[in-house]
Coordinates of C-alpha atoms in Angstrom, one line a residue:
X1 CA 130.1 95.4 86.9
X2 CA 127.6 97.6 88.6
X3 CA 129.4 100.0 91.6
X4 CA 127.8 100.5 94.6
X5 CA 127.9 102.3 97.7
X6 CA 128.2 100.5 101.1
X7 CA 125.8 102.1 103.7
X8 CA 127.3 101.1 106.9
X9 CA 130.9 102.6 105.9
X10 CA 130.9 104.5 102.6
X11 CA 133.1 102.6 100.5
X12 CA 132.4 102.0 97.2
X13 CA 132.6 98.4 95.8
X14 CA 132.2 96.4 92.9
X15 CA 128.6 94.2 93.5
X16 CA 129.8 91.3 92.1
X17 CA 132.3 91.7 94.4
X18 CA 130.5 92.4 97.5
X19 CA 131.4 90.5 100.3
X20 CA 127.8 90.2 101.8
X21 CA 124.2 91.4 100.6
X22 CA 120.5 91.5 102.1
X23 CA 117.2 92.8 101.1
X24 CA 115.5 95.9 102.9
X25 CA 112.4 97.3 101.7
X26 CA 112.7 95.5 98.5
X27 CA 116.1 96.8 97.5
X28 CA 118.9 94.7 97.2
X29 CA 122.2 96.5 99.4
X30 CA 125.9 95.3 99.1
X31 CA 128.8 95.4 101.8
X32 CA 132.1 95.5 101.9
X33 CA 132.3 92.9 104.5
X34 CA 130.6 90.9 106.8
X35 CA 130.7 93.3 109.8
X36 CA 129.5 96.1 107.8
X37 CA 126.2 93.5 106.8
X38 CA 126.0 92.8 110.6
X39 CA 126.1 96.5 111.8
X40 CA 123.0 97.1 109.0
X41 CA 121.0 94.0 109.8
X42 CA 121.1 95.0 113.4
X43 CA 119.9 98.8 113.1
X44 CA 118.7 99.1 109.2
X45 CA 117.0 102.8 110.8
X46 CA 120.6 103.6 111.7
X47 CA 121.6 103.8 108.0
X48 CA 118.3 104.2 105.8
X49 CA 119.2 107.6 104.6
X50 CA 122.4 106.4 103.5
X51 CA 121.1 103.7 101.1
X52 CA 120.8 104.6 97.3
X53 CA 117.7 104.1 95.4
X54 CA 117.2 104.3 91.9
X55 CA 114.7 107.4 91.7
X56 CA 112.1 107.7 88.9
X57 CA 112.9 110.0 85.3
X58 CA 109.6 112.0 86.6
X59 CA 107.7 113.8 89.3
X60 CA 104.3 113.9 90.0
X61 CA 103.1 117.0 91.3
X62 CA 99.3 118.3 91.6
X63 CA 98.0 115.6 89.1
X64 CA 100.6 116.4 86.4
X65 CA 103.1 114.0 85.8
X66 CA 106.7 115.6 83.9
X67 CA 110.5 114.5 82.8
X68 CA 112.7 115.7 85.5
X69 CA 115.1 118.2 84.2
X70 CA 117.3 115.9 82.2
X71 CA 115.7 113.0 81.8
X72 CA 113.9 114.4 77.9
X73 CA 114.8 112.0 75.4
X74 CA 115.0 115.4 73.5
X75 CA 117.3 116.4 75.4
X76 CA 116.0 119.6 76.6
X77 CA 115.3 121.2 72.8
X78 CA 111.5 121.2 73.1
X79 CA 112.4 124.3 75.5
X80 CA 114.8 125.9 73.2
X81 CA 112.5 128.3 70.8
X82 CA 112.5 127.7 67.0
X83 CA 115.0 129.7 64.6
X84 CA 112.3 131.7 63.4
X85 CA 111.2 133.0 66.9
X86 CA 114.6 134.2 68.2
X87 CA 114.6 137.9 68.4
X88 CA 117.5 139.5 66.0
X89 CA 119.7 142.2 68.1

């Protein structure tokens, strides 16, 4: 079961277990109930800042597409210098 977040009212339910859904701007958003889907439907403006969207695991910037901080398979190491390059104390 995948959680989601109801726009209208905040709560956050199950999506199999939604009691209503629609499409808006090719995202698929769940309700808790049927007045919550009526409120959205009638003002989708109202709440578009509330609505999740799955954002991409990199930025484009400038021409130069990068991993957002996180997102490395790696896990971050490529930034973490070699044993032989750490400075002794």
């Amino acid at each position: 079961m995948s959680q989601v977040k109801d726009p209208v009212c905040g709560m956050i339910i199950d999506s199999e277990d939604a009691a209503g859904s629609t499409t808006f701007e090719e995202h698929q958003i769940f309700f808790c109930s049927d007045q919550c889907r009526r409120d959205f439907e009638a003002d989708p403006g109202h709440y578009y800042d509330r609505i999740e969207r799955e954002e991409p695991a990199y930025t484009v910037k400038g021409g130069l597409t990068a991993p957002k901080f996180g997102s490395a398979g790696s896990g971050g190491l490529e930034n973490e210098p070699s044993p032989g390059l750490r400075r002794s104390r």
